[in-house]
């Protein structure tokens, strides 16, 4: 399997020739690029958890802090069996890029625990979350590193971690974690923010392409928080969502799917494969979904979904990346040669970290906004980011990803040079 971190480094390499001419001091530029292709540090943890039966189990855990030239480290914590050093290094790199694309004052981080949370009781999950926060306490904080939810974590876990952290430092510090429940200082609109940011990107793209949204068919691979909210919001906005999948497989209806009805059925039956035939026409595999001839394909699960092995089968006109790193560089080359636009993850899913930034600001100021104000501010940032990337793409005749990376890497490198670190 392709290394996610190797992909992240290659994406930076792909735009260095575009950027280099803008710097008189080539040595400083090359030094900054070299530093940008590795994290500042990776923290390795071993968590010893006493399970409900009194048995001690050990879990590996990580926190990669990539770059803080533009602000404190920022990034999620995931609980998943496939968490690895390579993965968190890649994801923290993408977070640095994503924050710079959005123009918010954070650098990138990412953490995780190697665990299948489905195998733990709620009390075990709480103890594991608490352990992780306790072990990380000296390395995080509102001006140091601000974790958030990611795969298989949410507001509940952030609440547990915040409590553990505050007991260690001895004072209230809600801005240390984002994605918290509203009752603990979380922001209105945070739950749906990533999906909503993706919708704003789609709306901007459709407007530029002058396509009628009623004619657009969408297939979404992945039905966690991001996939669900994107599907729900896109459907409500007038787009036709014809296919959705989870890890077991998916459902398809050429007339469009009722997202709310599907959600209720999935909650009742567990997976799409177990659903009774109601509200869809047929069951499909994930490969069939990825290769379906739709207008917009939305990978919204894990990284390395679209590879050189399946890229040739992609028939969508546009790929809108809601997952982190779903398209490998080799696959991207194939898709671009086929004339398929790829709207990159560092733009499309930046809504989550943007509203996390709003949450951080609200926590630090003690002044809180309503959901309408949050969504208006999010739209303003997403619209501005899309416009900047689109204009750069046209100006330099490069891909959407190259355009996003060119803007972001320049912002990070400029900050590094101004600090004297490059």
Coordinates of C-alpha atoms in Angstrom, one line a residue:
X1 CA 0.0 0.0 0.0
X2 CA 1.2 3.5 -0.8
X3 CA 2.6 5.4 2.2
X4 CA 0.3 8.3 3.1
X5 CA 3.3 10.3 4.3
X6 CA 5.2 9.7 1.1
X7 CA 2.1 11.0 -0.7
X8 CA 2.0 14.1 1.5
X9 CA 5.7 14.9 0.8
X10 CA 5.2 14.3 -3.0
X11 CA 2.4 16.8 -3.0
X12 CA 4.7 19.4 -1.6
X13 CA 7.5 18.5 -4.1
X14 CA 5.0 18.9 -6.9
X15 CA 4.7 22.6 -6.4
X16 CA 8.3 23.6 -5.4
X17 CA 9.2 24.5 -9.0
X18 CA 6.1 26.7 -9.2
X19 CA 7.1 28.6 -6.0
X20 CA 10.9 28.7 -6.2
X21 CA 11.0 31.6 -8.6
X22 CA 9.3 33.8 -6.1
X23 CA 12.2 33.6 -3.6
X24 CA 15.5 35.4 -4.1
X25 CA 17.3 33.4 -1.4
X26 CA 17.1 29.9 -2.9
X27 CA 18.9 28.3 0.0
X28 CA 16.4 29.6 2.5
X29 CA 13.6 28.4 0.3
X30 CA 15.0 24.9 -0.1
X31 CA 15.7 24.7 3.7
X32 CA 12.1 25.6 4.4
X33 CA 10.8 23.0 2.0
X34 CA 13.0 20.4 3.6
X35 CA 11.7 21.3 7.0
X36 CA 8.1 21.3 5.8
X37 CA 8.5 17.7 4.6
X38 CA 9.0 16.3 8.1
X39 CA 7.1 17.0 11.4
X40 CA 8.6 19.0 14.2
X41 CA 8.2 16.0 16.4
X42 CA 6.3 12.8 16.8
X43 CA 5.2 11.8 20.3
X44 CA 5.0 8.0 21.0
X45 CA 2.9 6.8 23.8
X46 CA 2.0 3.5 25.5
X47 CA -1.3 3.4 27.2
X48 CA -1.9 0.7 29.9
X49 CA -5.7 0.3 30.3
X50 CA -7.3 -1.8 33.0
X51 CA -10.4 -3.3 31.3
X52 CA -13.7 -4.0 33.0
X53 CA -12.5 -7.4 34.0
X54 CA -9.4 -6.1 35.7
X55 CA -7.0 -7.2 32.9
X56 CA -4.3 -4.8 31.8
X57 CA -4.2 -4.1 28.0
X58 CA -1.6 -2.0 26.3
X59 CA -2.3 0.3 23.4
X60 CA 0.1 2.2 21.1
X61 CA -0.7 5.9 20.6
X62 CA 0.8 8.9 18.7
X63 CA 0.7 12.6 18.3
X64 CA 2.5 14.2 15.4
X65 CA 3.1 18.0 15.6
X66 CA 4.0 19.1 12.1
X67 CA 4.6 22.8 11.9
X68 CA 3.7 25.8 14.1
X69 CA 5.2 28.7 12.2
X70 CA 1.7 30.2 11.6
X71 CA 0.2 29.3 15.0
X72 CA -0.3 26.5 17.5
X73 CA -0.5 22.9 16.3
X74 CA -4.1 21.9 15.5
X75 CA -5.5 18.5 14.6
X76 CA -7.8 15.6 15.4
X77 CA -7.4 12.4 17.5
X78 CA -8.6 9.2 15.9
X79 CA -9.3 5.8 17.5
X80 CA -8.7 3.1 14.8
X81 CA -6.9 -0.2 14.4
X82 CA -4.9 1.2 11.5
X83 CA -3.5 4.3 13.2
X84 CA 0.3 4.4 12.6
X85 CA 3.2 6.7 12.8
X86 CA 3.2 7.1 9.0
X87 CA -0.5 8.0 9.0
X88 CA -0.4 10.7 11.7
X89 CA 2.7 12.3 10.1
X90 CA 0.8 12.5 6.8
X91 CA -2.4 13.8 8.4
X92 CA -0.5 16.4 10.4
X93 CA 1.2 17.6 7.2
X94 CA -2.2 18.0 5.5
X95 CA -3.5 19.9 8.5
X96 CA -0.7 22.5 8.2
X97 CA -1.6 22.9 4.5
X98 CA -5.3 23.0 5.2
X99 CA -5.1 25.7 7.9
X100 CA -2.9 27.8 5.6
X101 CA -5.4 27.3 2.7
X102 CA -8.2 28.6 5.0
X103 CA -6.0 31.4 6.3
X104 CA -6.5 30.5 9.9
X105 CA -3.6 30.9 12.4
X106 CA -2.8 27.3 13.2
X107 CA -0.2 24.7 12.2
X108 CA -0.9 21.0 11.8
X109 CA -1.0 18.1 14.2
X110 CA -2.7 14.7 14.3
X111 CA -2.9 12.0 16.9
X112 CA -4.4 8.6 17.4
X113 CA -4.7 5.4 19.4
X114 CA -4.3 2.0 17.8
X115 CA -7.6 0.5 18.9
X116 CA -10.9 -0.8 17.7
X117 CA -13.3 1.3 19.8
X118 CA -16.1 -1.1 19.0
X119 CA -14.4 -3.7 21.2
X120 CA -14.4 -1.4 24.3
X121 CA -17.2 -0.7 26.7
X122 CA -18.1 3.0 27.3
X123 CA -16.3 3.0 30.6
X124 CA -13.2 1.5 29.0
X125 CA -13.4 4.1 26.2
X126 CA -13.6 6.8 28.8
X127 CA -10.5 5.5 30.7
X128 CA -8.6 5.2 27.4
X129 CA -9.5 8.8 26.4
X130 CA -8.5 10.0 29.9
X131 CA -5.2 8.2 29.7
X132 CA -4.3 9.6 26.3
X133 CA -5.0 13.2 27.5
X134 CA -3.1 12.7 30.7
X135 CA 0.0 11.4 28.8
X136 CA -0.2 14.3 26.4
X137 CA -0.9 17.0 28.9
X138 CA 2.5 18.6 28.9
X139 CA 2.5 18.7 25.1
X140 CA -0.9 20.4 24.5
X141 CA -2.6 23.6 25.5
X142 CA -4.5 26.6 24.0
X143 CA -1.3 28.1 22.7
X144 CA 0.6 24.9 22.1
X145 CA -1.4 22.1 20.5
X146 CA -5.2 22.0 20.3
X147 CA -6.7 18.5 19.6
X148 CA -10.2 17.8 18.2
X149 CA -12.3 14.8 17.2
X150 CA -11.5 12.6 14.2
X151 CA -12.3 9.1 13.1
X152 CA -14.3 7.3 15.9
X153 CA -14.1 10.2 18.3
X154 CA -16.5 13.0 19.0
X155 CA -17.7 15.5 21.5
X156 CA -18.0 12.9 24.2
X157 CA -14.3 12.0 24.0
X158 CA -13.3 15.6 23.9
X159 CA -15.2 16.2 27.1
X160 CA -13.5 13.4 28.8
X161 CA -10.1 14.6 27.6
X162 CA -10.7 18.2 28.6
X163 CA -11.7 17.1 32.1
X164 CA -8.5 15.0 32.4
X165 CA -6.3 17.9 31.2
X166 CA -7.9 20.5 33.4
X167 CA -7.4 18.3 36.5
X168 CA -3.7 18.2 35.7
X169 CA -3.2 21.9 35.0
X170 CA -5.5 23.0 37.8
X171 CA -7.6 25.5 35.9
X172 CA -10.3 25.8 33.3
X173 CA -8.9 25.6 29.8
X174 CA -11.7 25.0 27.4
X175 CA -9.7 26.3 24.4
X176 CA -7.3 23.3 24.7
X177 CA -9.8 21.0 22.8
X178 CA -12.3 21.8 20.1
X179 CA -15.3 19.8 18.9
X180 CA -16.6 19.7 22.4
X181 CA -20.3 19.5 23.4
X182 CA -21.9 23.0 23.4
X183 CA -22.4 22.6 27.2
X184 CA -18.6 22.5 27.6
X185 CA -17.9 25.5 25.4
X186 CA -18.3 23.9 22.0
X187 CA -19.3 26.0 19.1
X188 CA -22.7 26.1 17.5
X189 CA -22.5 24.5 14.1
X190 CA -19.4 22.4 14.7
X191 CA -21.0 19.0 14.2
X192 CA -22.1 19.8 10.6
X193 CA -19.2 22.2 9.8
X194 CA -17.0 19.8 7.7
X195 CA -20.0 18.7 5.6
X196 CA -21.3 22.3 5.2
X197 CA -17.8 23.5 4.2
X198 CA -17.8 20.9 1.5
X199 CA -21.2 22.0 0.3
X200 CA -20.0 25.6 0.1
X201 CA -17.1 24.4 -2.1
X202 CA -19.4 22.5 -4.3
X203 CA -21.7 25.5 -4.7
X204 CA -18.7 27.7 -5.7
X205 CA -17.5 25.1 -8.2
X206 CA -20.9 24.6 -9.8
X207 CA -21.3 28.4 -10.0
X208 CA -18.0 28.8 -11.8
X209 CA -18.8 25.9 -14.2
X210 CA -22.3 27.3 -14.8
X211 CA -24.0 23.9 -14.2
X212 CA -27.6 23.6 -13.0
X213 CA -27.5 21.8 -9.7
X214 CA -30.7 19.9 -10.4
X215 CA -28.9 18.0 -13.1
X216 CA -26.0 17.0 -10.9
X217 CA -25.8 13.4 -9.6
X218 CA -23.6 12.7 -6.6
X219 CA -22.1 9.5 -5.2
X220 CA -20.7 9.5 -1.6
X221 CA -18.3 6.9 -0.3
X222 CA -18.3 7.0 3.5
X223 CA -21.2 7.7 5.8
X224 CA -19.7 8.8 9.1
X225 CA -20.1 12.4 10.3
X226 CA -18.7 14.0 7.2
X227 CA -20.4 11.8 4.6
X228 CA -23.7 12.0 6.4
X229 CA -23.8 15.8 6.8
X230 CA -22.5 16.4 3.2
X231 CA -25.2 14.0 1.9
X232 CA -28.0 15.6 4.0
X233 CA -27.0 19.2 3.2
X234 CA -26.4 18.6 -0.5
X235 CA -29.7 16.8 -0.9
X236 CA -31.5 19.7 0.9
X237 CA -29.7 22.2 -1.4
X238 CA -31.2 20.5 -4.5
X239 CA -28.5 18.1 -5.6
X240 CA -29.5 14.5 -6.4
X241 CA -27.6 12.0 -4.2
X242 CA -27.9 8.7 -6.0
X243 CA -25.4 6.5 -4.1
X244 CA -24.0 6.2 -0.6
X245 CA -21.8 3.6 1.0
X246 CA -20.3 2.6 4.3
X247 CA -17.5 0.1 4.9
X248 CA -19.8 -2.9 4.1
X249 CA -21.1 -1.6 0.8
X250 CA -23.7 0.9 -0.5
X251 CA -27.1 1.7 -1.8
X252 CA -28.1 3.2 -5.1
X253 CA -31.2 4.8 -6.5
X254 CA -31.1 6.8 -9.8
X255 CA -34.1 8.9 -8.7
X256 CA -32.2 10.0 -5.6
X257 CA -31.9 8.8 -2.0
X258 CA -33.8 9.9 1.0
X259 CA -30.9 10.6 3.3
X260 CA -32.9 11.0 6.5
X261 CA -34.8 7.7 5.9
X262 CA -31.5 5.9 5.1
X263 CA -29.9 7.2 8.3
X264 CA -32.8 5.9 10.4
X265 CA -32.6 2.5 8.7
X266 CA -28.8 2.3 9.0
X267 CA -29.1 3.1 12.7
X268 CA -31.6 0.3 13.1
X269 CA -29.9 -2.4 11.0
X270 CA -26.2 -1.5 11.5
X271 CA -24.9 -1.5 7.9
X272 CA -26.2 -0.7 4.5
X273 CA -25.9 -4.4 3.5
X274 CA -28.4 -5.4 6.2
X275 CA -31.1 -2.9 5.1
X276 CA -34.5 -4.0 3.9
X277 CA -35.1 -2.9 0.3
X278 CA -36.8 0.4 1.0
X279 CA -35.8 3.8 -0.3
X280 CA -33.2 2.5 -2.7
X281 CA -33.2 0.5 -5.9
X282 CA -30.2 -1.8 -5.4
X283 CA -27.2 -2.7 -3.2
X284 CA -23.8 -1.9 -4.7
X285 CA -20.2 -2.5 -3.6
X286 CA -17.8 0.2 -2.8
X287 CA -15.9 -0.4 -6.0
X288 CA -19.2 -0.1 -8.0
X289 CA -19.9 3.2 -6.2
X290 CA -16.4 4.6 -7.0
X291 CA -16.7 3.6 -10.7
X292 CA -20.3 4.8 -11.1
X293 CA -20.8 7.4 -13.9
X294 CA -21.9 10.4 -11.8
X295 CA -21.2 14.1 -12.0
X296 CA -19.6 14.4 -8.5
X297 CA -17.8 11.5 -6.7
X298 CA -17.2 12.3 -3.0
X299 CA -14.7 10.1 -1.2
X300 CA -15.6 10.7 2.5
X301 CA -14.0 7.8 4.3
X302 CA -10.2 7.1 4.8
X303 CA -7.0 8.0 2.9
X304 CA -5.8 6.0 -0.2
X305 CA -9.3 5.2 -1.5
X306 CA -8.6 6.1 -5.1
X307 CA -5.3 4.5 -6.2
X308 CA -3.6 3.7 -9.5
X309 CA -5.4 0.3 -9.4
X310 CA -8.9 1.7 -9.5
X311 CA -8.4 5.2 -11.0
X312 CA -8.9 3.9 -14.5
X313 CA -12.4 2.8 -13.5
X314 CA -13.5 6.3 -12.2
X315 CA -16.2 7.7 -14.5
X316 CA -17.2 10.7 -12.5
X317 CA -16.7 14.2 -14.0
X318 CA -15.4 15.6 -10.8
X319 CA -13.9 14.3 -7.5
X320 CA -14.7 16.3 -4.4
X321 CA -12.4 15.1 -1.6
X322 CA -14.1 15.1 1.8
X323 CA -11.8 12.5 3.3
X324 CA -8.2 13.3 4.1
X325 CA -5.8 12.1 1.4
X326 CA -8.3 9.8 -0.4
X327 CA -6.5 10.1 -3.8
X328 CA -2.9 8.9 -4.3
X329 CA -0.5 11.0 -6.5
X330 CA -0.4 8.2 -9.1
X331 CA -4.2 8.1 -9.2
X332 CA -4.4 11.8 -9.5
X333 CA -2.1 11.8 -12.5
X334 CA -4.5 9.2 -14.2
X335 CA -7.6 11.2 -13.3
X336 CA -6.2 14.5 -14.5
X337 CA -5.2 13.0 -17.8
X338 CA -8.8 11.8 -18.2
X339 CA -10.0 15.4 -17.7
X340 CA -11.4 14.8 -14.3
X341 CA -11.3 17.8 -11.9
X342 CA -10.2 17.0 -8.3
X343 CA -11.3 19.5 -5.7
X344 CA -8.7 18.8 -2.9
X345 CA -9.3 17.7 0.6
X346 CA -7.3 20.7 2.0
X347 CA -10.0 22.9 0.6
X348 CA -13.2 20.8 0.7
X349 CA -13.0 19.5 4.3
X350 CA -11.5 22.7 5.8
X351 CA -14.9 23.6 7.3
X352 CA -14.3 21.5 10.3
X353 CA -11.0 23.1 11.3
X354 CA -12.4 26.5 10.5
X355 CA -15.3 26.2 12.9
X356 CA -12.8 24.6 15.4
X357 CA -10.9 27.9 15.0
X358 CA -14.1 29.8 15.8
X359 CA -14.6 27.6 18.9
X360 CA -11.1 28.3 20.1
X361 CA -11.7 32.1 19.6
X362 CA -15.0 31.9 21.5
X363 CA -13.4 29.9 24.3
X364 CA -10.5 32.5 24.6
X365 CA -12.8 35.5 24.6
X366 CA -15.7 34.0 26.6
X367 CA -18.1 35.4 24.0
X368 CA -20.3 32.9 22.0
X369 CA -22.0 33.2 18.6
X370 CA -25.2 31.7 17.3
X371 CA -25.3 29.1 14.6
X372 CA -26.3 31.6 11.9
X373 CA -23.3 33.8 12.7
X374 CA -21.0 30.8 12.7
X375 CA -22.3 29.6 9.3
X376 CA -22.0 33.1 7.8
X377 CA -18.4 33.3 9.0
X378 CA -17.6 29.8 7.7
X379 CA -19.1 30.6 4.3
X380 CA -17.0 33.8 4.0
X381 CA -13.8 31.9 4.6
X382 CA -14.7 28.9 2.3
X383 CA -15.8 31.3 -0.5
X384 CA -12.6 33.3 -0.2
X385 CA -10.4 30.2 -0.1
X386 CA -12.1 28.8 -3.2
X387 CA -11.8 32.1 -5.1
X388 CA -8.1 32.3 -4.3
X389 CA -7.4 28.8 -5.4
X390 CA -9.5 29.1 -8.6
X391 CA -7.8 32.3 -9.6
X392 CA -4.3 30.8 -9.0
X393 CA -5.4 27.7 -11.0
X394 CA -6.3 29.9 -14.0
X395 CA -3.3 32.2 -13.7
X396 CA -0.7 29.4 -13.6
X397 CA -2.7 26.7 -15.6
X398 CA -2.2 24.1 -12.8
X399 CA -4.5 21.7 -11.0
X400 CA -6.8 22.6 -8.1
X401 CA -4.5 20.8 -5.7
X402 CA -1.3 22.4 -7.0
X403 CA -3.0 25.8 -6.7
X404 CA -4.1 25.1 -3.1
X405 CA -0.6 23.8 -2.2
X406 CA 1.1 26.7 -3.9
X407 CA -0.9 29.2 -1.8
X408 CA -0.6 27.3 1.4
X409 CA 3.1 26.4 1.2
X410 CA 4.0 30.0 0.4
X411 CA 2.1 31.2 3.5
X412 CA 3.9 28.7 5.7
X413 CA 7.4 29.2 4.2
X414 CA 7.0 33.0 4.5
X415 CA 6.2 32.6 8.2
X416 CA 9.2 30.3 8.7
X417 CA 11.6 32.7 7.0
X418 CA 10.2 35.7 8.9
X419 CA 10.8 33.8 12.2
X420 CA 14.4 33.1 11.1
X421 CA 13.9 29.4 11.1
X422 CA 14.7 28.9 7.5

